[in-house]
Coordinates of C-alpha atoms in Angstrom, one line a residue:
X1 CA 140.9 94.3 -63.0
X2 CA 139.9 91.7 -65.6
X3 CA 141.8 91.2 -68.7
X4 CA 140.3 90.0 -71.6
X5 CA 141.8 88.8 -74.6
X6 CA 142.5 91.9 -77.7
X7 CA 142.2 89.5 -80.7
X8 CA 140.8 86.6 -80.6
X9 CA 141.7 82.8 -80.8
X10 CA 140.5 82.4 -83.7
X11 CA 141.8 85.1 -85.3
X12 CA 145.4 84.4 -83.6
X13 CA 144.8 80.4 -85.5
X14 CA 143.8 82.1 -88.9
X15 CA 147.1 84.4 -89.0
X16 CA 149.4 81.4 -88.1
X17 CA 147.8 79.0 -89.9
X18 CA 148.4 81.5 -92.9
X19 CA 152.1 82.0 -92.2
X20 CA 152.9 78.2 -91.9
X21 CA 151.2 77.6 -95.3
X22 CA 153.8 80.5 -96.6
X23 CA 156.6 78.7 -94.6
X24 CA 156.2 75.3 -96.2
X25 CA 156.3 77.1 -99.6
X26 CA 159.4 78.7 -98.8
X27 CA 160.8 75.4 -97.3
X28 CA 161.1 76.5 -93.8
X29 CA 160.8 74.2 -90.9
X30 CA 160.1 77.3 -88.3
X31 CA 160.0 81.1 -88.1
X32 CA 161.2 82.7 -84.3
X33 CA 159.0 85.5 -83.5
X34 CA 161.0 88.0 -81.5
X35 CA 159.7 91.8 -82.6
X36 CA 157.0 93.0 -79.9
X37 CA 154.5 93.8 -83.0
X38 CA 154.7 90.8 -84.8
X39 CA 154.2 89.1 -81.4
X40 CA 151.4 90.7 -80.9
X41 CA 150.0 90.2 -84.4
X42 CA 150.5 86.4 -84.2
X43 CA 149.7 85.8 -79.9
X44 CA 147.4 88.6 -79.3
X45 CA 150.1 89.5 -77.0
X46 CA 153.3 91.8 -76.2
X47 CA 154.8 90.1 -73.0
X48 CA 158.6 89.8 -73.3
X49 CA 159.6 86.5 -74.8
X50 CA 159.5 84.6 -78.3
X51 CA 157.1 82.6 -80.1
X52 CA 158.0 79.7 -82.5
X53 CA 155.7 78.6 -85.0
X54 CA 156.6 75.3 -86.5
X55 CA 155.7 74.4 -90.5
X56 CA 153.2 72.0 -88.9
X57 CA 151.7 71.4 -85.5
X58 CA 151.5 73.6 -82.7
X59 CA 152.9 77.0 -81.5
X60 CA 154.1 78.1 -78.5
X61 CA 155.0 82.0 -76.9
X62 CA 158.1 81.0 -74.6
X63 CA 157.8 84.3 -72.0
X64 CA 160.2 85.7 -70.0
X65 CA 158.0 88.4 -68.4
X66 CA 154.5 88.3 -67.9
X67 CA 154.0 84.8 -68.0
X68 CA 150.5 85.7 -66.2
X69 CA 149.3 87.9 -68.6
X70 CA 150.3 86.5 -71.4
X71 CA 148.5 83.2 -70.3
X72 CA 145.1 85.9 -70.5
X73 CA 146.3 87.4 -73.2
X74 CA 147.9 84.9 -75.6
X75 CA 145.8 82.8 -78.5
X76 CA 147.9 80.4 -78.4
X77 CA 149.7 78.2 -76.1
X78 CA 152.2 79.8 -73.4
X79 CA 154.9 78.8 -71.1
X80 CA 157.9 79.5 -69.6
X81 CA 161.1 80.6 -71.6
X82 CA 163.4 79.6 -68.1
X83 CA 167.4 80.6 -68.6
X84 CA 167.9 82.2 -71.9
X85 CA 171.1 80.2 -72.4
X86 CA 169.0 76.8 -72.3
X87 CA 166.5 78.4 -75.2
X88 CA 167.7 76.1 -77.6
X89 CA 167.4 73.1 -75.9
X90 CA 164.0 73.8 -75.1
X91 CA 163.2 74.5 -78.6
X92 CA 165.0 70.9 -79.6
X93 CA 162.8 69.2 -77.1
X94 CA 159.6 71.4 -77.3
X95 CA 159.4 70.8 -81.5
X96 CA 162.1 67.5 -82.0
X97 CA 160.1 67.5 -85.8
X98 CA 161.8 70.4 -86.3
X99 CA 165.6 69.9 -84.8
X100 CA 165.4 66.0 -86.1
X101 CA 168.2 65.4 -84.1
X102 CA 170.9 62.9 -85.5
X103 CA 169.5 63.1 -89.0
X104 CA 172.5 65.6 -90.1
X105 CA 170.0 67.4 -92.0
X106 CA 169.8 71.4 -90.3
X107 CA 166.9 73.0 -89.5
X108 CA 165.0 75.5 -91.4
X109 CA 164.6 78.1 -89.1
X110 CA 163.3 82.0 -90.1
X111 CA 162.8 85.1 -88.0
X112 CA 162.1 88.7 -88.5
X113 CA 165.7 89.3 -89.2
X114 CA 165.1 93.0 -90.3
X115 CA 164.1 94.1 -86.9
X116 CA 166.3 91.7 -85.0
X117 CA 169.5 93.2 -83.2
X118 CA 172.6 92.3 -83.8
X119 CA 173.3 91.3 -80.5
X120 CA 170.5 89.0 -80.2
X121 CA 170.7 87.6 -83.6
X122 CA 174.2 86.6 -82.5
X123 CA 172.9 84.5 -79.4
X124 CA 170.1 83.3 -81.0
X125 CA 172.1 81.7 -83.9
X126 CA 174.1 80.3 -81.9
X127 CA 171.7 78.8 -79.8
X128 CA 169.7 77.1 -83.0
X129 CA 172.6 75.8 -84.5
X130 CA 173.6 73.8 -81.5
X131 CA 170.3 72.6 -81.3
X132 CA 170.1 71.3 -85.0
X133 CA 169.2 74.4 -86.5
X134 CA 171.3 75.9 -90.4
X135 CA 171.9 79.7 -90.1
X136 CA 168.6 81.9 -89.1
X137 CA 166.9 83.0 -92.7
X138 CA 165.3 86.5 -93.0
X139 CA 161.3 85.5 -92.8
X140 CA 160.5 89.2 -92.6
X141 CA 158.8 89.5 -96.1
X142 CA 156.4 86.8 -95.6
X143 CA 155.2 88.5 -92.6
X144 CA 155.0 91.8 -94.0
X145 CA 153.2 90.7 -96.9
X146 CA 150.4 89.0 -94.9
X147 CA 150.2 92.2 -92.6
X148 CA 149.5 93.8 -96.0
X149 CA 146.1 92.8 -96.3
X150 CA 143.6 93.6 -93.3
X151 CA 140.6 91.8 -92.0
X152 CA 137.6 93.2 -90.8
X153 CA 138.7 93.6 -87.3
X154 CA 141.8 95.3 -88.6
X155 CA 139.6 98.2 -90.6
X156 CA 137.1 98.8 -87.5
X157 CA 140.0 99.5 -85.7
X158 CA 141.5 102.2 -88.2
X159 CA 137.4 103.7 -88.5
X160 CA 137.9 103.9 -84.8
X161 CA 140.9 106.3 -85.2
X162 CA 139.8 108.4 -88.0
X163 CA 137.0 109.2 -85.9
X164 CA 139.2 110.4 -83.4
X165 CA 141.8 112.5 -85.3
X166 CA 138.3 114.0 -86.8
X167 CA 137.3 114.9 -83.5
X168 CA 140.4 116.4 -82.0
X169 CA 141.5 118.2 -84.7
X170 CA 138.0 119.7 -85.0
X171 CA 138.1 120.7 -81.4
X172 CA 141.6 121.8 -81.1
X173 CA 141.5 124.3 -84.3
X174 CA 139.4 126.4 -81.3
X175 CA 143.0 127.0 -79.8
X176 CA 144.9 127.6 -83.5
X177 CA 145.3 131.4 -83.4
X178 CA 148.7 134.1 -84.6
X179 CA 151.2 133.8 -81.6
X180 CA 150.7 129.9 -80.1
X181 CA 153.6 128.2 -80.6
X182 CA 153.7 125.1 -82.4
X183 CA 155.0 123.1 -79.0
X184 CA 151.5 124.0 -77.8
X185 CA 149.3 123.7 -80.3
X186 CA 150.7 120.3 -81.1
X187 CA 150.3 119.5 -77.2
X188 CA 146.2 121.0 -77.3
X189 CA 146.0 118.4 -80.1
X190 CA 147.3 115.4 -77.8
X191 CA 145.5 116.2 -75.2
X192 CA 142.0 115.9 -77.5
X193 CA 143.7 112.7 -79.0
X194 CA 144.6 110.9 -75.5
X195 CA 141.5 112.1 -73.9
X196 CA 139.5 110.3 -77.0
X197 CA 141.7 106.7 -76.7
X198 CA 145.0 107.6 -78.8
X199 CA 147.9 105.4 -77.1
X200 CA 149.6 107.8 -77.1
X201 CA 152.5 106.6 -79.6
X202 CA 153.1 105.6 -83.0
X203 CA 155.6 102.3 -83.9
X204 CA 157.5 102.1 -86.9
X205 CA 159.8 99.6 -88.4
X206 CA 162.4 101.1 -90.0
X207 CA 165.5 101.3 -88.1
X208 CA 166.2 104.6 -86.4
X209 CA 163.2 106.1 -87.7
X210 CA 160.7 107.7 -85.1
X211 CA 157.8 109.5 -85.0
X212 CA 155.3 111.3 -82.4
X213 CA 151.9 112.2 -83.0
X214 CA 152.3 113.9 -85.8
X215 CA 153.8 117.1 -87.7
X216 CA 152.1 120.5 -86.6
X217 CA 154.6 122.6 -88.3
X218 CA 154.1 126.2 -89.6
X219 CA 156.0 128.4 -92.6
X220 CA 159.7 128.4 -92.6
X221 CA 160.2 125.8 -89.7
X222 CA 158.2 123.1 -91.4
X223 CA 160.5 123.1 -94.8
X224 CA 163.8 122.2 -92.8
X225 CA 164.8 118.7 -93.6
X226 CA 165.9 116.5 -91.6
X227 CA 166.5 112.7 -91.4
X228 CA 162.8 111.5 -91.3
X229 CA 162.1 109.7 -94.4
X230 CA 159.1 111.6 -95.4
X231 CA 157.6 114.8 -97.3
X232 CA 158.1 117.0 -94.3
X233 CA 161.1 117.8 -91.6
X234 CA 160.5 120.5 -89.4
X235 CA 162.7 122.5 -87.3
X236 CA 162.1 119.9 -84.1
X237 CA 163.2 120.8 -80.5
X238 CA 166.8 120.0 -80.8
X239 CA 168.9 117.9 -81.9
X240 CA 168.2 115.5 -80.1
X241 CA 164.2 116.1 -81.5
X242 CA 165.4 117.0 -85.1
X243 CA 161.4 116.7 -86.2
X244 CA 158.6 117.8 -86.1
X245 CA 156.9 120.7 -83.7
X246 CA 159.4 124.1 -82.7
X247 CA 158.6 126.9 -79.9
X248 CA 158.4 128.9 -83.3
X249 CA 155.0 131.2 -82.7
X250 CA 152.5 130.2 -85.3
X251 CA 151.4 133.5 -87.8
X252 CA 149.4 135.0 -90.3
X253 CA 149.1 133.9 -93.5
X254 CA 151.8 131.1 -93.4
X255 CA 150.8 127.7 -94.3
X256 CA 150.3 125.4 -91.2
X257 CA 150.7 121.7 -91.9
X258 CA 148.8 119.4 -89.6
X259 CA 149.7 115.9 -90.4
X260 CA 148.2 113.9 -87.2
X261 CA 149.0 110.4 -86.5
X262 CA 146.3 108.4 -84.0
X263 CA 146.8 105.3 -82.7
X264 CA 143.1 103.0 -81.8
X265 CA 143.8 100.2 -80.2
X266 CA 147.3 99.0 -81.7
X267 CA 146.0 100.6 -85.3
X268 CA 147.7 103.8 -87.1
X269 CA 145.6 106.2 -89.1
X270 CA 147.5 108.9 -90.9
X271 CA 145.9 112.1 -91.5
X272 CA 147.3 115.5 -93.3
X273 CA 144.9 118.9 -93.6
X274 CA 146.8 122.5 -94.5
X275 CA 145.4 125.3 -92.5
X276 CA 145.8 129.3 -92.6
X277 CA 145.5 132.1 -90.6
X278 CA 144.2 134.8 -93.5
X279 CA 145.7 134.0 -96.8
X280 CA 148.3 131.6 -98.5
X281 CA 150.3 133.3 -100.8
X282 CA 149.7 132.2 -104.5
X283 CA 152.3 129.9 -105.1
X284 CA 151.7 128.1 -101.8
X285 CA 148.2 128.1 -102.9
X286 CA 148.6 126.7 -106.4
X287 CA 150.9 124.2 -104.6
X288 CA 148.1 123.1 -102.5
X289 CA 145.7 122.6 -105.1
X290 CA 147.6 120.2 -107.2
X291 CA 147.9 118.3 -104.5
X292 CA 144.4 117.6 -104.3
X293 CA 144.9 117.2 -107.8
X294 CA 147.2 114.8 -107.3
X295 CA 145.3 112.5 -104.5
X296 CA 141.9 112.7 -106.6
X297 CA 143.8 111.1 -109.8
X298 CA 145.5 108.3 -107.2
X299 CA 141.9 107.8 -105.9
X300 CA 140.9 106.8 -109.8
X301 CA 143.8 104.5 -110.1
X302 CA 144.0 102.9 -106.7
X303 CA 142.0 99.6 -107.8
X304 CA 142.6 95.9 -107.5
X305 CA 145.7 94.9 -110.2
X306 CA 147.1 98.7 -110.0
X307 CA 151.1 98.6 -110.0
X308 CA 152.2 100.9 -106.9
X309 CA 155.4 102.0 -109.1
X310 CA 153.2 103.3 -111.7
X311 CA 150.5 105.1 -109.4
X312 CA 154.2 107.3 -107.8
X313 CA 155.1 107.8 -111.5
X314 CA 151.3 109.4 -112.6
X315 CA 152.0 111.5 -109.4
X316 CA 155.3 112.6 -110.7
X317 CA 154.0 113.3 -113.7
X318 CA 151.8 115.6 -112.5
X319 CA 154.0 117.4 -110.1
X320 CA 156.2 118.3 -113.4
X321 CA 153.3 119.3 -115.7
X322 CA 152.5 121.6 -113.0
X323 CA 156.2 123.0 -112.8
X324 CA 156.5 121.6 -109.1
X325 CA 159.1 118.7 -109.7
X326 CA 161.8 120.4 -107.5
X327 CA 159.5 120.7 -104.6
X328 CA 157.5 117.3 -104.6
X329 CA 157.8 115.5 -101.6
X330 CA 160.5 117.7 -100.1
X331 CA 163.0 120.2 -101.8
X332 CA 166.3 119.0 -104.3
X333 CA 168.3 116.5 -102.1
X334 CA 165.7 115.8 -99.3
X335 CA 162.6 114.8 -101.4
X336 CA 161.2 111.6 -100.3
X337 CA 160.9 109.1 -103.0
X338 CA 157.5 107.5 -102.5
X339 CA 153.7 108.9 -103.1
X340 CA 152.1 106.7 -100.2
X341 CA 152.8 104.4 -97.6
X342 CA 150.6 101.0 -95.9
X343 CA 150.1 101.4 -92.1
X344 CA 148.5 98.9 -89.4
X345 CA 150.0 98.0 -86.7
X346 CA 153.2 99.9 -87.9
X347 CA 152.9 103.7 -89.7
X348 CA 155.9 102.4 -92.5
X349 CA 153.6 98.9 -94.1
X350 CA 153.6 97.8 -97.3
X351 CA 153.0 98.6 -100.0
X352 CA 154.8 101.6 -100.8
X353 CA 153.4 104.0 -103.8
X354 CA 157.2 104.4 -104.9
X355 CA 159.4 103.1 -107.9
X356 CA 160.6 99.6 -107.9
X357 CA 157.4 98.4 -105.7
X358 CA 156.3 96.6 -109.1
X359 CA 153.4 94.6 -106.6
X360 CA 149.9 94.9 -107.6
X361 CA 147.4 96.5 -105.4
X362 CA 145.0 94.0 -103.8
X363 CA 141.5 94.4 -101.7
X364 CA 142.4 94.5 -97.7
X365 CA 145.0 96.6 -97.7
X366 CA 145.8 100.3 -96.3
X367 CA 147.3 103.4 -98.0
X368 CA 148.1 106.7 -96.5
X369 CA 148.5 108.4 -99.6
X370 CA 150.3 112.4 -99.1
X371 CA 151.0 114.5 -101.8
X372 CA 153.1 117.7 -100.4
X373 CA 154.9 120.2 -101.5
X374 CA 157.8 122.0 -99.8
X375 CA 159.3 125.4 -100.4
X376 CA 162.4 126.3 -98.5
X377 CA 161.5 129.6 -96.1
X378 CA 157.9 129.3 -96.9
X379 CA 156.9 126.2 -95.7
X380 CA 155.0 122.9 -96.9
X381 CA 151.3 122.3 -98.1
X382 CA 149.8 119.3 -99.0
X383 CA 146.7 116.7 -97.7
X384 CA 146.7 113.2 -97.2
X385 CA 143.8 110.5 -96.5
X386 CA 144.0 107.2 -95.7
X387 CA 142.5 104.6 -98.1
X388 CA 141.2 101.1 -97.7
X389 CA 141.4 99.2 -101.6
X390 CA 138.4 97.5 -102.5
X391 CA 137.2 95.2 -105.1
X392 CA 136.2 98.8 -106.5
X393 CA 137.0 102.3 -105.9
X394 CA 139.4 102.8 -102.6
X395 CA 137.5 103.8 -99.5
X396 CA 138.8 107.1 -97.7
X397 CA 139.0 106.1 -93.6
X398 CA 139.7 109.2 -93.6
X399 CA 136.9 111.6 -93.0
X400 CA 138.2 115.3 -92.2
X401 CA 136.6 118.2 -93.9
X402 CA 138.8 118.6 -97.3
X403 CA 140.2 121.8 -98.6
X404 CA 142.6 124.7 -97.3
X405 CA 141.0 125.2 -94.2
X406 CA 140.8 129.3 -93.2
X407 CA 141.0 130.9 -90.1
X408 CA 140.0 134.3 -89.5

């Protein structure tokens, strides 16, 4: 079967050429790739290896495993990484601009230290420094403040998506009635998401934090907290599963929280829609209904130049003027501190609506913006789009009817 490249070369030459102008700013003579997403976002490919992209001239994806496909896949040049132990040496030889052997002056060299293991970071240092390289410098905010802004390719990819999770969750509500579990209905929904493209997973950066498809959680089960850094907990499968979807049986008039994750060709869209079966009661209802009123007053303020600290502060002003401080994004201890979140290739991006991200908002980039409220024994309500900023208002990729949604 024929492989064909996923991103262009041209596109590959744009990103690097990007990063390298951000590298000589920062006086850095080369950045190690080593993170299978930022491999990808800079080769057009995820083969098992490292790419090293010098300040100036040419970069090269050393592979380990597939060298065959990452020759079809790659945008930029690949070869063989050979014994691990020699990796330096190769490196010194490859790029001897870089090394400048003899001239007693170290290397610059950066990688994407906040996802690289210990372990590795430990053998790669060493490695570098014998081949003329100064301690390994954290280059991880220079990539994730290009992968904030998205190109056109990017937001096709996420339109892709939202169609998707539009479609499934449309079809499965068919099978959303009193007694299904929440193990099943969650499974109905990835069955219409996999059957539609979904990869079937969802990366994140952050260190021990994991997530599945999404959050299909109902009434008491979906306000236990757990570690997940986000709004919502649920009562999970185990310990070993401390998230997410139970074998609890799904009832009447308890809120259901559907917050669906879809992944389109390497590209995350986040998704939340509340449902019942008859009637909220009237708190959860009120709940719900400020936090439309909370998303519809981020949509005003999400424009070029907007400071993501002070979009999370509106919100929290509005939780309290609506007496719902103590539940906002979680209950007392376990409330998340953050409105909205980037996502791409990754569901935890920047920027983050939360205090002490004092960036400005900028065209290109990606929110998933949730406003939720929790309430211990009850459950959680609360909706969230996703938003593409523009050099006007934001543009909801999200596209999923709006509102409580009632089932008979």
């Amino acid at each position: 079967m024929e492989i064909k490249k996923d991103v262009s070369e041209e596109v590959v030459r744009e990103r690097i050429a990007k990063l390298q102008e951000a590298m000589r700013a920062s006086a850095m003579d080369g950045f190690l790739l080593t993170q299978n997403i930022d491999l990808y976002y800079y080769t057009g490919s995820m083969q098992n290896g490292y790419a090293f992209i010098p300040s100036h001239g040419e970069p090269v994806f050393f592979v380990k495993r597939s060298l065959e496909r990452a020759k079809l896949e790659s945008g930029i040049s690949v070869k063989e990484l050979g014994a691990f132990r020699l990796f330096g040496e190769t490196l010194a030889r490859e790029y001897p601009q870089v090394f400048k052997a003899g001239t007693g002056k170290p290397a610059a060299v950066a990688a994407d230290l906040d996802v690289l293991p210990a372990q590795t970071y430990l053998k790669l240092s060493g490695l570098l420094q014998a081949a003329g390289a100064g301690p390994i410098v954290d280059g991880s905010a220079i990539i994730r403040k290009q992968r904030m802004i998205k190109s056109t390719l990017e937001i096709s990819r996420f339109e892709s998506a939202a169609a998707v999770v539009d479609e499934a969750l449309n079809e499965a509500l068919n099978f959303l009635k009193p007694g299904v579990t929440e193990l099943e209905w969650m499974a109905r929904v990835e069955y219409e998401l996999r059957i539609r493209g979904h990869i079937g997973l969802m990366r994140m950066r952050g260190y021990n934090q994991e997530i599945a498809t999404g959050m299909f959680i109902a009434g008491s089960a979906a306000a236990v907290p757990t570690y997940f850094d986000g709004p919502a907990g649920g009562l999970g499968l185990g310990a070993t599963s401390p998230q997410s979807v139970s074998r609890k049986a799904i009832e009447r008039n308890e809120p259901i929280l559907m917050d669906i994750g879809c992944c389109i060709d390497g590209y995350v869209i986040d998704q939340t829609r509340t449902a019942v079966i008859g009637e909220l009661p009237e708190k959860l209802a009120h709940a719900y209904n400020v936090s439309e009123a909370i998303i519809r007053e981020a949509e005003n303020g999400m424009v070029q130049g907007a400071i993501c600290s002070a979009l999370y502060a509106r919100a929290l002003e509005q939780a309290e003027d609506a007496g719902l401080s103590p539940h906002f994004m979680g209950y007392g201890a376990d409330q998340a501190k953050f409105l909205g979140h980037g996502i791409g290739l990754e569901i935890d991006e920047w920027p983050v609506l939360a205090k002490g991200f004092d960036i400005p908002l900028e065209a290109g980039m990606v929110i998933a913006v949730e406003p939720k409220f929790t309430f211990p024994g009850d459950g959680v309500v609360g909706i969230e789009n996703s938003y593409l900023i523009t050099d006007g208002r934001p543009r909801a990729l999200t596209f999923t009817r709006e509102g409580l949604i009632k089932l008979p």
